[in-house]
C-alpha cells in the first residue's frame, strides 16, 4: 500500500522562523536586476584582494613656512627680555605719584601765604613799636589810627595763618605721595636699572636685525609691506621708531610661541 503524501502544514502550524527562511529562499531565486541571470549562477563579484575598499589616508602636509634664522632668539636675548619684563612689572606696581603741576602749585601757594603772613606780622610789630613811643600820645588821631590798623592786622594774621595751614596740609599730602613713590623706586632701583640697561642693549640688537632685514634681496612680506620698506626720503627717523616698535612686538611674542 503506497504511503500517503505528507500533508501541507496549515498556516496556523507555520512558525515565524520557517516563514523567514522561506522568504529568504524565494529572494535568492529572483533574477539579478542588472543582468537578468539567476542569482545562484551570477554570483556576487568580490573585489580583488589587492584593491582596498577604503582609500589610504594621505600623508600629513606641513604648510608651515620655513623659519627665518633672524627670527631665532638665543638665550642671551631671552635673558635681556626677562630683565625688561621684570623692570616693567616693578614699575607698574609702583605707587602713583602726584601731579607735578599740583605739587608745584601747592609749593607756590604755600610760599605766597608764608610771605603774606610775614608782612602782616611785620606791620604789627612796627605798629606796636610806634604805639610804644611816648610821642604817640601827642597826636591822638594818629594814635587812634594806629590802634585801628593794629586790630585789623591782628585779625588778618589769624586768617593768613589759617590759610597757610590749609595749604601746608595739601602740600604735605602731595609730598607724602611723592615720598612713598620715591621710596618704592629706591627699594627696587637695582631691578629698574637692570631693565633700563637691558632695554638699551636690546635696542642695539633690534637695530642690527632691522639692518639685516633691509639688506636682504627679498625682505619678508611683514617687513616690506607692514613697515613700508624702504622708507620715504626724510622719514628715516620716524620709520626707524616704527620698525623698532614692530620688532619689539614680534620678538616678545615669539618668546613663548613661534612667529610666522
C-alpha positions as MATLAB code, in Angstrom:
seq = 'XXXXXXXXXXXXXXXXXXXXXXXXXXXXXXXXXXXXXXXXXXXXXXXXXXXXXXXXXXXXXXXXXXXXXXXXXXXXXXXXXXXXXXXXXXXXXXXXXXXXXXXXXXXXXXXXXXXXXXXXXXXXXXXXXXXXXXXXXXXXXXXXXXXXXXXXXXXXXXXXXXXXXXXXXXXXXXXXXXXXXXXXXXXXXXXXXXXXXXXXXXXXXXXXXXXXXXXXXXXXXXXXXXXXXXXXXXXXXXXXXXXXXXXXXXXXXXXXXXXX';
ca = [
       0.000    0.000    0.000;
       1.504    3.326   -1.091;
       2.381    5.897    1.572;
       0.233    8.926    1.670;
       1.958   12.212    0.801;
       2.782   14.495    3.677;
       0.088   16.970    4.210;
       0.913   20.674    3.683;
       1.183   22.405    7.037;
      -1.602   24.742    7.761;
      -0.814   28.485    8.137;
      -1.505   28.218   11.801;
       1.186   25.499   12.042;
       3.987   27.566   10.320;
       6.414   29.173   12.736;
       7.993   32.589   12.286;
      11.434   31.076   11.664;
      10.081   28.850    8.894;
       8.343   31.790    7.269;
      11.523   33.908    7.275;
      13.535   31.026    5.810;
      11.030   30.521    3.004;
      11.100   34.233    2.139;
      14.901   34.194    2.030;
      14.884   31.234   -0.369;
      12.446   32.976   -2.676;
      14.530   36.154   -2.691;
      17.666   34.198   -3.635;
      15.824   32.674   -6.600;
      14.883   36.060   -8.054;
      16.845   37.092  -11.202;
      19.565   39.763  -10.963;
      18.083   43.221  -11.662;
      21.233   44.204  -13.641;
      21.945   41.225  -15.917;
      18.756   39.114  -15.637;
      20.629   35.941  -14.622;
      19.784   33.762  -11.716;
      21.345   34.906   -8.507;
      22.814   31.449   -7.936;
      24.535   31.485  -11.380;
      25.502   35.154  -11.290;
      27.355   35.233   -8.006;
      28.467   38.347   -6.281;
      31.700   39.666   -7.682;
      34.098   40.225   -4.861;
      36.762   42.841   -5.219;
      40.275   41.587   -5.759;
      42.290   41.274   -2.587;
      44.725   43.892   -3.789;
      42.006   46.543   -4.185;
      41.457   48.466   -0.947;
      37.890   49.318   -0.104;
      38.931   52.394    1.934;
      41.489   54.756    0.401;
      44.641   55.132    2.403;
      44.995   58.347    4.411;
      47.212   60.872    2.698;
      50.474   61.872    4.194;
      50.254   64.917    6.520;
      51.110   68.144    4.743;
      53.190   70.660    6.615;
      52.217   74.119    5.384;
      54.329   75.942    7.971;
      56.645   78.395    6.226;
      60.349   77.885    6.770;
      61.720   79.531    9.873;
      63.843   82.605    9.213;
      67.164   82.365   11.075;
      66.828   86.028   12.042;
      63.645   85.183   13.961;
      65.521   82.839   16.278;
      66.068   84.147   19.817;
      69.124   82.938   21.674;
      69.458   82.518   25.430;
      71.229   85.846   25.924;
      68.446   87.804   24.249;
      65.825   85.887   26.227;
      67.627   86.877   29.408;
      67.579   90.539   28.350;
      63.854   90.381   27.638;
      63.251   88.825   31.061;
      65.091   91.729   32.682;
      62.936   94.194   30.758;
      59.723   92.394   31.706;
      60.703   92.283   35.369;
      61.514   96.002   35.364;
      58.182   96.773   33.692;
      56.350   94.676   36.282;
      58.083   96.514   39.132;
      57.421   99.912   37.547;
      53.746   99.067   37.014;
      53.371   98.129   40.692;
      54.889  101.415   41.896;
      52.558  103.764   43.804;
      51.155  106.537   41.670;
      52.920  109.841   42.124;
      51.263  113.241   42.475;
      50.633  115.526   39.568;
      53.827  117.603   39.272;
      51.797  120.688   38.399;
      49.646  120.350   41.506;
      52.699  119.865   43.704;
      54.428  122.893   42.173;
      51.275  124.979   42.607;
      50.954  123.921   46.252;
      54.576  124.878   46.866;
      53.993  128.278   45.264;
      50.777  128.956   47.196;
      52.419  127.924   50.442;
      55.304  130.303   49.843;
      52.924  133.147   48.994;
      50.864  132.523   52.146;
      54.017  132.477   54.267;
      55.244  135.762   52.788;
      51.823  137.391   53.283;
      51.763  136.302   56.920;
      55.258  137.642   57.482;
      54.271  141.011   56.029;
      51.286  141.272   58.354;
      53.411  140.304   61.352;
      55.991  142.900   60.348;
      53.272  145.594   60.244;
      52.007  144.502   63.655;
      55.492  144.764   65.095;
      56.035  148.201   63.531;
      52.666  149.439   64.828;
      53.386  148.186   68.322;
      56.738  149.947   68.305;
      55.068  153.188   67.167;
      52.449  152.966   69.896;
      55.153  152.332   72.457;
      56.697  155.724   71.712;
      55.650  158.402   74.249;
      55.333  160.905   71.434;
      52.402  158.956   70.002;
      50.223  160.436   72.714;
      50.887  163.901   71.333;
      48.901  163.009   68.192;
      45.692  161.343   69.366;
      44.196  160.915   65.907;
      47.336  159.274   64.583;
      47.491  157.000   67.602;
      43.838  156.031   67.141;
      44.542  155.152   63.510;
      47.484  153.007   64.587;
      45.322  151.176   67.091;
      42.688  150.536   64.422;
      45.296  149.183   61.982;
      46.725  147.031   64.731;
      43.358  145.372   65.325;
      42.896  144.792   61.586;
      46.373  143.338   61.201;
      45.898  141.004   64.145;
      42.700  139.692   62.567;
      44.435  139.403   59.203;
      47.361  137.468   60.640;
      44.950  134.899   62.049;
      43.313  134.437   58.636;
      46.640  134.185   56.820;
      47.863  131.637   59.355;
      44.733  129.516   58.819;
      45.103  129.768   55.055;
      48.778  128.883   55.237;
      47.974  125.869   57.411;
      45.462  124.546   54.903;
      47.873  124.981   52.026;
      50.630  123.280   54.006;
      48.295  120.363   54.689;
      47.633  119.932   50.981;
      51.316  120.240   50.229;
      52.094  117.687   52.924;
      49.736  115.130   51.404;
      51.234  115.627   47.958;
      54.735  115.362   49.362;
      53.775  112.166   51.184;
      52.561  110.584   47.961;
      55.750  111.623   46.196;
      57.909  110.293   49.034;
      56.162  106.903   49.022;
      56.746  106.568   45.309;
      60.368  107.658   45.663;
      60.924  105.142   48.474;
      59.458  102.328   46.365;
      61.603  103.203   43.364;
      64.677  103.420   45.575;
      63.994   99.977   47.031;
      63.742   98.494   43.512;
      66.469  100.599   41.961;
      68.620   97.591   41.036;
      65.818   95.903   39.106;
      64.841   99.109   37.341;
      68.418   99.927   36.360;
      68.962   96.378   35.069;
      65.832   96.685   32.946;
      66.947  100.068   31.627;
      70.380   98.708   30.662;
      68.803   95.620   29.076;
      66.464   97.836   27.062;
      69.432   99.814   25.733;
      71.191   96.598   24.743;
      68.041   95.272   23.071;
      67.756   98.489   21.087;
      71.151   97.728   19.567;
      70.013   94.160   18.839;
      66.855   95.418   17.133;
      68.808   97.925   15.061;
      71.092   95.120   13.890;
      68.092   92.972   12.924;
      66.448   95.852   11.074;
      69.659   96.468    9.164;
      69.930   92.745    8.328;
      66.361   92.602    7.025;
      66.849   95.746    4.963;
      69.934   94.236    3.276;
      68.056   91.125    2.125;
      67.466   90.830   -1.637;
      63.869   89.840   -0.841;
      62.839   91.006    2.650;
      59.882   89.178    4.227;
      56.395   90.449    3.486;
      55.767   91.736    7.006;
      58.918   93.860    6.748;
      58.437   95.075    3.191;
      54.709   95.808    3.295;
      53.973   96.091    7.014;
      56.698   98.700    7.520;
      56.505  100.289    4.055;
      60.123   99.469    3.315;
      62.072  101.298    2.036;
      61.143  104.451    3.953;
      60.341  107.666    2.193;
      63.081  110.294    1.995;
      63.150  112.465    5.089;
      61.194  109.968    7.228;
      64.064  107.710    8.211;
      63.821  108.570   11.926;
      60.039  108.032   12.114;
      60.337  104.808   10.124;
      63.095  103.510   12.402;
      60.975  104.157   15.502;
      58.068  102.285   13.939;
      60.343   99.423   12.901;
      61.735   99.153   16.430;
      58.227   99.011   17.868;
      57.175   96.312   15.410;
      60.325   94.303   16.022;
      59.793   94.573   19.771;
      56.275   93.188   19.460;
      57.435   90.309   17.260;
      60.379   89.377   19.458;
      58.358   89.480   22.653;
      55.545   87.472   21.075;
      57.988   84.812   19.859;
      59.411   84.255   23.342;
      56.625   81.744   24.032;
      55.486   80.830   20.508;
      56.996   80.975   17.022;
      56.221   83.990   14.876;
      55.051   83.112   11.357;
];
